[in-house]
Short mmCIF file of C-alpha atoms in Angstrom, two decimals:
data_model
loop_
_atom_site.label_atom_id
_atom_site.label_comp_id
_atom_site.label_asym_id
_atom_site.label_seq_id
_atom_site.Cartn_x
_atom_site.Cartn_y
_atom_site.Cartn_z
CA MET U 1 -0.71 10.76 20.83
CA LYS U 2 0.97 13.92 19.69
CA PRO U 3 -1.26 16.71 18.29
CA ALA U 4 0.70 16.67 15.02
CA VAL U 5 -0.40 13.09 14.44
CA MET U 6 -4.05 13.94 14.94
CA ARG U 7 -3.72 16.78 12.42
CA LEU U 8 -2.45 14.26 9.90
CA CYS U 9 -5.59 12.15 10.41
CA THR U 10 -8.14 14.94 10.38
CA LEU U 11 -6.71 17.10 7.59
CA ASN U 12 -9.21 15.87 5.01
CA ARG U 13 -11.62 14.22 7.40
CA GLY U 14 -14.44 16.61 6.57
CA LEU U 15 -14.18 15.93 2.86
CA LEU U 16 -14.46 12.21 3.32
CA THR U 17 -17.19 12.11 5.93
CA HIS U 18 -19.46 15.01 6.76
CA GLY U 19 -17.66 17.89 5.11
CA ARG U 20 -18.50 20.35 2.41
CA GLY U 21 -16.79 18.55 -0.45
CA LEU U 22 -18.74 15.27 -0.59
CA THR U 23 -21.90 15.99 1.36
CA GLN U 24 -23.98 14.64 -1.53
CA ARG U 25 -21.85 11.48 -1.82
CA SER U 26 -22.26 9.04 -4.69
CA GLN U 27 -25.68 7.99 -5.92
CA TYR U 28 -24.93 4.37 -5.03
CA THR U 29 -24.06 5.24 -1.42
CA LYS U 30 -27.22 7.32 -1.05
CA ASN U 31 -29.43 4.54 -2.38
CA HIS U 32 -27.81 1.50 -0.81
CA GLY U 33 -25.63 2.67 2.08
CA PRO U 34 -22.15 1.28 2.76
CA VAL U 35 -20.99 -1.72 0.74
CA HIS U 36 -20.20 -4.83 2.77
CA ILE U 37 -16.56 -5.81 2.45
CA ARG U 38 -17.56 -9.18 0.98
CA GLU U 39 -19.38 -7.41 -1.86
CA VAL U 40 -16.34 -5.48 -3.10
CA ARG U 41 -14.67 -8.37 -4.93
CA ASP U 42 -18.08 -9.57 -6.21
CA LYS U 43 -18.81 -6.14 -7.67
CA LEU U 44 -15.41 -6.07 -9.36
CA ARG U 45 -16.07 -9.43 -11.01
CA GLU U 46 -19.47 -8.17 -12.16
CA ILE U 47 -17.99 -4.97 -13.62
CA VAL U 48 -15.26 -6.83 -15.50
CA GLY U 49 -17.43 -9.81 -16.40
CA VAL U 50 -15.18 -12.63 -15.23
CA SER U 51 -16.16 -16.03 -13.91
CA THR U 52 -15.57 -17.18 -10.36
CA ASN U 53 -14.47 -20.57 -11.73
CA TRP U 54 -10.77 -20.85 -12.55
CA ARG U 55 -11.41 -23.29 -15.39
CA ASP U 56 -13.43 -20.60 -17.21
CA HIS U 57 -10.79 -17.88 -17.01
CA VAL U 58 -9.43 -18.35 -20.55
CA LYS U 59 -12.92 -18.07 -22.05
CA ALA U 60 -13.70 -15.01 -19.96
CA MET U 61 -10.54 -13.24 -21.09
CA GLU U 62 -11.37 -14.05 -24.71
CA GLU U 63 -14.78 -12.46 -24.29
CA ARG U 64 -13.20 -9.28 -22.96
CA LYS U 65 -11.46 -8.77 -26.30
CA LEU U 66 -14.87 -7.83 -27.71
CA LEU U 67 -14.96 -4.80 -25.40
CA HIS U 68 -12.00 -3.17 -27.13
CA SER U 69 -14.31 -1.18 -29.45
CA PHE U 70 -15.82 0.62 -26.43
CA LEU U 71 -12.49 2.22 -25.47
CA ALA U 72 -12.20 5.97 -25.99
CA LYS U 73 -9.85 7.16 -28.72
CA SER U 74 -9.12 10.31 -26.73
CA GLN U 75 -9.75 11.59 -23.22
CA LYS U 76 -11.78 14.42 -24.79
CA ASP U 77 -14.34 11.82 -25.87
CA LEU U 78 -15.10 10.96 -22.22
CA PRO U 79 -17.48 12.96 -20.00
CA PRO U 80 -15.89 14.60 -16.94
CA ARG U 81 -16.60 13.23 -13.50
CA LYS U 82 -16.84 14.70 -10.01
CA MET U 83 -15.19 13.38 -6.89
CA LYS U 84 -18.54 12.42 -5.39
CA ASP U 85 -19.22 10.17 -8.42
CA SER U 86 -16.53 7.74 -7.28
CA TYR U 87 -17.07 8.07 -3.53
CA ILE U 88 -17.67 4.71 -1.82
CA GLU U 89 -18.13 3.62 1.77
CA VAL U 90 -17.29 0.04 2.70
CA LEU U 91 -18.27 -1.55 5.99
CA LEU U 92 -16.09 -4.11 7.72
CA PRO U 93 -18.46 -5.32 10.48
CA LEU U 94 -15.97 -6.93 12.84
CA GLY U 95 -18.19 -6.19 15.83
CA SER U 96 -21.27 -7.97 14.52
CA ASP U 97 -19.84 -10.74 12.32
CA PRO U 98 -17.81 -13.29 14.34
CA GLU U 99 -17.00 -15.39 11.26
CA LEU U 100 -15.53 -12.37 9.47
CA ARG U 101 -13.72 -11.28 12.64
CA ASP U 102 -11.76 -14.55 12.74
CA LYS U 103 -10.25 -13.70 9.34
CA TYR U 104 -8.85 -10.43 10.75
CA LEU U 105 -7.88 -11.68 14.19
CA THR U 106 -4.39 -12.25 15.57
CA VAL U 107 -3.56 -14.48 18.52
CA GLN U 108 -3.07 -11.32 20.61
CA ASN U 109 -6.69 -10.27 19.88
CA THR U 110 -5.65 -7.49 17.50
CA VAL U 111 -6.45 -6.62 13.87
CA ARG U 112 -4.32 -8.06 11.06
CA PHE U 113 -2.98 -5.11 9.12
CA GLY U 114 -2.11 -7.39 6.20
CA ARG U 115 -5.84 -8.03 5.69
CA ILE U 116 -6.47 -4.28 5.72
CA LEU U 117 -3.92 -3.89 2.90
CA GLU U 118 -5.89 -6.40 0.83
CA ASP U 119 -9.10 -4.46 1.42
CA LEU U 120 -7.51 -1.14 0.50
CA ASP U 121 -6.24 -2.58 -2.77
CA SER U 122 -9.69 -3.91 -3.74
CA LEU U 123 -11.40 -0.68 -2.71
CA GLY U 124 -8.98 1.42 -4.75
CA VAL U 125 -9.80 -0.54 -7.90
CA LEU U 126 -13.57 -0.35 -7.30
CA VAL U 127 -13.37 3.42 -6.73
CA CYS U 128 -11.70 3.85 -10.12
CA TYR U 129 -14.32 1.74 -11.87
CA MET U 130 -17.01 3.94 -10.31
CA HIS U 131 -15.22 7.01 -11.66
CA ASN U 132 -15.14 5.55 -15.18
CA LYS U 133 -18.58 3.96 -15.09
CA ASN U 134 -20.51 4.01 -18.37
CA PRO U 135 -24.19 3.12 -17.79
CA SER U 136 -24.66 2.20 -21.47
CA VAL U 137 -21.99 -0.53 -21.33
CA PRO U 138 -22.80 -3.53 -19.07
CA MET U 139 -19.14 -4.52 -18.63
CA SER U 140 -16.25 -2.09 -18.37
CA PRO U 141 -13.75 -2.18 -21.25
CA LEU U 142 -11.05 -0.96 -18.86
CA SER U 143 -8.59 -3.12 -16.95
CA ILE U 144 -7.73 -1.08 -13.85
CA VAL U 145 -4.74 -2.19 -11.81
CA THR U 146 -2.70 -0.84 -8.91
CA ALA U 147 0.47 0.90 -10.09
CA LEU U 148 1.76 2.34 -6.83
CA VAL U 149 1.02 2.55 -3.14
CA ASP U 150 2.21 6.10 -2.63
CA LYS U 151 1.67 6.33 1.12
CA ILE U 152 -0.23 4.71 3.96
CA ASP U 153 -0.04 6.54 7.29
CA MET U 154 -1.33 5.00 10.49
CA CYS U 155 -2.57 7.80 12.69
CA LYS U 156 -3.94 5.74 15.57
CA GLN U 157 -2.76 2.40 16.91
CA SER U 158 -6.06 1.51 18.52
CA LEU U 159 -7.76 -1.02 16.27
CA SER U 160 -10.12 -3.29 18.15
CA PRO U 161 -11.20 -6.55 16.47
CA GLU U 162 -14.56 -6.21 18.21
CA ARG U 163 -15.64 -2.87 16.71
CA ASP U 164 -16.83 -2.14 13.19
CA ILE U 165 -14.49 -0.50 10.68
CA LYS U 166 -15.49 1.77 7.81
CA LEU U 167 -13.38 2.41 4.71
CA THR U 168 -14.03 5.34 2.38
CA GLY U 169 -12.44 6.26 -0.92
CA HIS U 170 -12.72 8.48 -3.97
CA VAL U 171 -10.66 9.59 -6.95
CA SER U 172 -8.77 12.76 -6.04
CA TRP U 173 -6.65 13.38 -9.16
CA VAL U 174 -6.66 12.17 -12.76
CA GLY U 175 -4.08 12.15 -15.54
CA LYS U 176 -4.72 10.77 -19.01
CA THR U 177 -4.46 7.09 -18.10
CA SER U 178 -3.82 7.17 -14.34
CA MET U 179 -5.81 8.09 -11.24
CA GLU U 180 -4.92 8.91 -7.66
CA VAL U 181 -7.25 7.46 -5.03
CA LYS U 182 -7.56 8.82 -1.50
CA MET U 183 -8.79 6.34 1.08
CA LYS U 184 -9.42 6.59 4.78
CA MET U 185 -10.24 4.10 7.48
CA PHE U 186 -12.35 4.77 10.56
CA GLN U 187 -13.29 2.65 13.58
CA LEU U 188 -16.47 2.80 15.62
CA HIS U 189 -15.97 3.92 19.21
CA LYS U 190 -18.07 3.84 22.35
CA ASN U 191 -19.94 7.02 21.49
CA ASP U 192 -21.07 5.45 18.17
CA GLU U 193 -18.76 7.78 16.23
CA PHE U 194 -16.34 6.60 13.56
CA LEU U 195 -12.91 8.06 14.36
CA PRO U 196 -9.99 8.21 11.86
CA VAL U 197 -7.38 5.46 11.91
CA LEU U 198 -5.58 5.48 8.57
CA ASP U 199 -4.86 7.66 5.52
CA ALA U 200 -3.89 6.04 2.21
CA THR U 201 -2.97 7.27 -1.26
CA PHE U 202 -2.88 4.79 -4.15
CA VAL U 203 -2.13 5.37 -7.84
CA MET U 204 -4.09 3.22 -10.28
CA VAL U 205 -3.66 2.90 -14.05
CA ALA U 206 -6.18 2.04 -16.75
CA ARG U 207 -5.32 -0.54 -19.38
CA ASP U 208 -7.26 -1.81 -22.36
CA SER U 209 -9.72 -4.69 -22.15
CA GLU U 210 -6.93 -7.27 -22.56
CA ASN U 211 -4.61 -5.51 -20.10
CA LYS U 212 -1.99 -5.04 -22.81
CA GLY U 213 -1.81 -1.27 -23.33
CA PRO U 214 -2.85 2.05 -21.72
CA ALA U 215 -6.41 3.36 -21.92
CA PHE U 216 -7.88 6.82 -21.35
CA VAL U 217 -9.87 7.62 -18.21
CA ASN U 218 -12.62 10.16 -17.58
CA PRO U 219 -11.35 13.62 -16.63
CA LEU U 220 -12.04 14.97 -13.13
CA ILE U 221 -13.57 18.35 -12.28
CA PRO U 222 -13.22 19.69 -8.70
CA GLU U 223 -16.41 21.36 -7.46
CA ASN U 224 -15.09 23.58 -4.67
CA ALA U 225 -11.96 24.94 -3.02
CA GLU U 226 -11.49 21.84 -0.88
CA GLU U 227 -11.57 19.53 -3.88
CA GLU U 228 -9.33 21.88 -5.85
CA GLU U 229 -6.77 21.58 -3.05
CA LEU U 230 -6.97 17.77 -3.22
CA PHE U 231 -6.48 17.90 -7.00
CA ARG U 232 -3.54 20.28 -6.59
CA GLN U 233 -2.02 17.92 -4.03
CA GLY U 234 -2.33 15.11 -6.55
CA GLU U 235 -0.28 17.15 -9.03
CA LEU U 236 2.31 17.84 -6.33
CA ASN U 237 2.45 14.14 -5.45
CA LYS U 238 3.15 13.30 -9.08
CA GLY U 239 5.99 15.85 -9.18
CA ARG U 240 7.38 14.56 -5.89
CA ARG U 241 7.44 10.99 -7.18
CA ILE U 242 9.26 12.07 -10.34
CA ALA U 243 11.81 14.05 -8.31
CA PHE U 244 12.35 11.18 -5.87
CA SER U 245 12.87 8.76 -8.75
CA SER U 246 15.37 11.06 -10.46
CA ILE U 247 17.71 11.01 -7.45
CA SER U 248 17.39 7.27 -6.88
CA LEU U 249 20.61 5.67 -5.68
CA LEU U 250 20.26 3.31 -8.64
CA LYS U 251 20.73 6.34 -10.91
CA MET U 252 22.78 8.91 -9.00
CA ALA U 253 25.54 8.93 -6.39
CA PRO U 254 24.66 9.80 -2.79
CA SER U 255 24.70 13.44 -1.76
CA PRO U 256 27.87 14.83 -0.07
CA GLU U 257 26.13 14.65 3.31
CA GLU U 258 25.14 11.04 2.72
CA ARG U 259 28.65 10.09 1.58
CA ASN U 260 30.12 11.63 4.73
CA ALA U 261 27.60 9.78 6.91
CA ILE U 262 28.48 6.45 5.29
CA HIS U 263 32.20 7.13 5.70
CA GLU U 264 31.73 7.95 9.39
CA LEU U 265 29.73 4.78 9.81
CA PHE U 266 32.49 2.80 8.08
CA LEU U 267 35.19 4.32 10.33
CA SER U 268 33.19 3.37 13.42
CA THR U 269 33.51 -0.31 12.42
CA LEU U 270 37.32 -0.34 12.03
CA ASP U 271 39.32 -2.16 14.67
CA PRO U 272 41.43 0.47 16.50
CA LYS U 273 44.01 -2.21 17.34
CA THR U 274 44.96 -2.63 13.69
CA ILE U 275 45.74 -0.22 10.88
CA SER U 276 43.67 -1.96 8.23
CA PHE U 277 40.52 -1.35 6.24
CA HIS U 278 39.79 -5.09 6.30
CA SER U 279 39.63 -5.54 10.07
CA ARG U 280 36.03 -4.73 11.01
CA ILE U 281 34.36 -4.85 14.40
CA LEU U 282 30.78 -4.24 15.41
CA PRO U 283 30.24 -1.01 17.38
CA PRO U 284 28.38 -1.22 20.72
CA LYS U 285 24.59 -1.63 20.52
CA SER U 286 24.76 -2.38 16.81
CA VAL U 287 23.85 -5.23 14.44
CA TRP U 288 25.30 -6.05 11.02
CA MET U 289 22.67 -5.46 8.35
CA GLU U 290 23.27 -8.90 6.82
CA ASP U 291 22.22 -10.53 10.11
CA THR U 292 18.69 -9.07 9.99
CA LYS U 293 17.43 -11.00 6.95
CA LEU U 294 14.38 -13.22 6.80
CA LYS U 295 13.10 -15.03 3.69
CA SER U 296 9.95 -16.81 2.60
CA LEU U 297 8.60 -18.76 -0.38
CA ASP U 298 4.99 -19.01 -1.55
CA ILE U 299 3.35 -20.89 -4.39
CA CYS U 300 0.85 -18.58 -6.11
CA HIS U 301 -2.34 -20.63 -6.30
CA PRO U 302 -5.49 -19.69 -8.28
CA GLN U 303 -7.22 -18.83 -4.98
CA GLU U 304 -5.11 -15.64 -4.80
CA ARG U 305 -5.90 -14.43 -8.33
CA ASN U 306 -7.43 -11.05 -9.11
CA ILE U 307 -10.22 -10.30 -11.57
CA PHE U 308 -7.71 -10.44 -14.45
CA ASN U 309 -6.36 -13.84 -13.39
CA ARG U 310 -3.05 -12.51 -12.17
CA ILE U 311 -2.04 -12.70 -8.52
CA PHE U 312 -3.95 -10.17 -6.42
CA GLY U 313 -1.75 -7.20 -5.48
CA GLY U 314 -3.29 -7.10 -2.01
CA PHE U 315 -2.10 -10.67 -1.42
CA LEU U 316 1.45 -9.65 -2.34
CA MET U 317 1.27 -6.70 0.05
CA ARG U 318 -0.06 -8.86 2.86
CA LYS U 319 2.66 -11.48 2.48
CA ALA U 320 5.36 -8.79 2.27
CA TYR U 321 3.98 -6.97 5.30
CA GLU U 322 3.78 -10.11 7.41
CA LEU U 323 7.40 -10.98 6.61
CA GLY U 324 8.44 -7.37 7.29
CA TRP U 325 6.60 -7.42 10.61
CA ALA U 326 8.29 -10.69 11.59
CA THR U 327 11.67 -9.16 10.67
CA ALA U 328 11.04 -6.09 12.82
CA CYS U 329 9.77 -8.27 15.68
CA SER U 330 12.80 -10.56 15.55
CA PHE U 331 15.18 -7.62 15.35
CA GLY U 332 13.62 -5.40 18.00
CA GLY U 333 12.82 -8.12 20.51
CA SER U 334 9.26 -6.85 21.04
CA ARG U 335 6.03 -6.41 19.13
CA PRO U 336 6.44 -3.71 16.47
CA PHE U 337 3.69 -1.34 15.38
CA VAL U 338 3.32 -0.25 11.77
CA VAL U 339 3.62 3.51 11.28
CA THR U 340 3.97 4.06 7.53
CA VAL U 341 3.88 2.11 4.29
CA ASP U 342 5.21 3.95 1.27
CA ASP U 343 6.48 3.79 -2.29
CA ILE U 344 5.33 0.29 -3.24
CA MET U 345 5.79 0.11 -7.00
CA PHE U 346 4.13 -2.77 -8.86
CA GLN U 347 6.77 -3.33 -11.54
CA LYS U 348 5.55 -6.60 -13.05
CA PRO U 349 2.38 -8.68 -12.72
CA VAL U 350 2.68 -12.03 -10.98
CA GLU U 351 1.24 -14.96 -12.88
CA VAL U 352 -0.79 -17.71 -11.24
CA GLY U 353 1.48 -20.70 -10.60
CA SER U 354 4.60 -18.59 -9.99
CA LEU U 355 6.98 -19.15 -7.13
CA LEU U 356 7.06 -16.00 -4.99
CA PHE U 357 10.34 -15.31 -3.20
CA LEU U 358 10.32 -12.63 -0.49
CA SER U 359 13.46 -11.32 1.20
CA SER U 360 13.22 -8.91 4.12
CA GLN U 361 15.84 -7.02 6.08
CA VAL U 362 16.23 -4.08 8.41
CA CYS U 363 18.02 -1.32 6.52
CA PHE U 364 17.84 1.64 8.90
CA THR U 365 17.02 2.33 12.54
CA GLN U 366 16.70 5.40 14.73
CA ASP U 367 15.70 5.43 18.40
CA ASN U 368 12.82 2.92 18.45
CA TYR U 369 12.00 3.15 14.73
CA ILE U 370 12.76 0.24 12.39
CA GLN U 371 12.84 0.70 8.61
CA VAL U 372 12.29 -2.61 6.81
CA ARG U 373 12.74 -3.32 3.11
CA VAL U 374 11.09 -6.35 1.51
CA HIS U 375 12.21 -7.44 -1.95
CA SER U 376 9.83 -9.57 -4.03
CA GLU U 377 10.76 -11.68 -7.03
CA VAL U 378 9.12 -14.52 -8.93
CA SER U 379 10.08 -17.44 -11.11
CA SER U 380 7.91 -19.79 -13.12
CA LEU U 381 7.83 -23.54 -12.62
CA GLU U 382 9.37 -23.97 -16.07
CA SER U 383 12.23 -21.50 -15.63
CA ASN U 384 14.78 -20.70 -12.94
CA GLU U 385 14.97 -17.08 -14.04
CA HIS U 386 14.03 -14.69 -11.23
CA MET U 387 12.38 -11.31 -11.92
CA THR U 388 11.81 -8.51 -9.42
CA THR U 389 8.14 -7.59 -9.09
CA ASN U 390 8.01 -5.27 -6.08
CA VAL U 391 10.06 -3.53 -3.42
CA PHE U 392 8.14 -2.76 -0.22
CA HIS U 393 9.07 -0.17 2.42
CA PHE U 394 7.63 -0.39 5.94
CA THR U 395 8.30 1.84 8.95
CA PHE U 396 7.71 0.19 12.31
CA MET U 397 7.97 1.43 15.87
CA SER U 398 9.19 -0.84 18.64
CA GLU U 399 8.17 -0.62 22.27
CA LYS U 400 11.79 -0.02 23.20
CA GLU U 401 14.92 1.48 21.69
CA VAL U 402 16.49 -0.78 19.06
CA PRO U 403 20.13 -1.37 18.00
CA LEU U 404 21.80 0.61 15.26
CA ILE U 405 22.30 -0.97 11.81
CA CYS U 406 25.78 -1.28 10.33
CA PRO U 407 26.31 -2.04 6.64
CA ARG U 408 29.39 -4.03 5.64
CA THR U 409 29.45 -3.50 1.89
CA TYR U 410 28.87 -0.62 -0.50
CA GLY U 411 25.61 -2.24 -1.65
CA GLU U 412 24.38 -2.44 1.94
CA SER U 413 25.42 1.18 2.44
CA MET U 414 23.11 2.14 -0.43
CA LEU U 415 20.29 0.17 1.19
CA TYR U 416 21.01 2.04 4.42
CA LEU U 417 20.76 5.42 2.70
CA ASP U 418 17.63 4.41 0.82
CA GLY U 419 16.04 3.30 4.08
CA GLN U 420 17.04 6.57 5.70
CA ARG U 421 15.42 8.52 2.86
CA HIS U 422 12.16 6.62 3.24
CA PHE U 423 12.26 7.12 7.00
CA LYS U 424 12.78 10.86 6.61
CA SER U 425 9.82 11.05 4.21
CA MET U 426 7.50 10.05 7.08
CA SER U 427 4.89 12.77 7.56
CA VAL U 428 5.34 13.41 11.27
CA PRO U 429 6.85 11.70 14.31
CA VAL U 430 4.41 9.22 15.80
CA THR U 431 3.62 8.27 19.37
CA LEU U 432 1.71 5.00 19.55
CA LYS U 433 -0.84 3.85 22.08
CA LYS U 434 -0.37 0.34 23.44
CA ASP U 435 -4.03 -0.73 23.37
CA TYR U 436 -5.05 -2.77 20.34
CA PRO U 437 -1.87 -2.44 18.26
CA VAL U 438 -1.91 -3.30 14.58
CA GLU U 439 -0.21 -6.62 13.84
CA PRO U 440 0.02 -9.07 10.94
#
């Protein structure tokens, strides 16, 4: 593994484990130790006050209306919190719990990354509820949901299904109604030390008790220079997201350099035997973008609902990732390894009973990297109208060099450029180890 990759993993390692920033940790962690992964969803149901029985969900949501009076009228009415107040450790005991291990196991004896995405989503929500906890109110009046997966960076492809995993998380930045959550994942090694595996940044938003409008969250006060740097980075991340959105290819034309690159790519597909823009040939070691597509359909059953009786965002991420992985595997001809997940925007909630349509395709390649885009849309059983809910971006690395991607149409050219932009936003180049790769 390249040193640059290790720096990415250990940059904030001290803050999240044994460092100066959170040495005191949260009161819950001090009193009870790490939370078992099975307890996370149970704690969320307890905080929100919802029933585990689907038939009671309407009654439970009606009862939450009564919590509306506990919402703050202004952020100034809420007491400030510290980063250690929201800090949580979650244990995923794969090494000591064979039944749990089967849920995370692939046929190649590796860890299912799609399951990890589900756990990160649940942990991010729980972290935010800890930040906004009001001891005088038994149930939280807030409805906290995932708005954006800003970035997930894999910094070590050595996840064993026979060793325990620890997840940590805390709120690192706060706006008026939104919160940034930093999460890390570690795996136990032979020397009984948890070593870093993954860095993740999620953005969560607070809604009112009926999940119909925004709600204020507790402000955040950094306690030292390390935490101040994390808070400052949260501000920078917000600015970066705004800037990236402002130059979206759905809003603005490509840059001059991008236009030239697309034109060169187009010229490389013209048949030299004819003088025509309509006669197209595939360059050597290339694949037409339209030939890389894979699709899937899922029925959204109550089993996959979240605490607000919508479809769990982690489930959507897992299904999208698994289809994206299959697309990269089919395209590259070998097992791909996930490197980065970024810019997953949750545009619309998915209702229970919806039909979930996923469409995946390779939109950019370079050397042995594969950039995959997965488009998610839903329709109800009563209507044929399809609505986009998410667009997922995954960067994979293949064991061998992969073909180049050639777009045929202008729309595909925009997908190519968008994929290239996401690929270039990757933190550092990555060299992957072959032992215990991360798979669906």
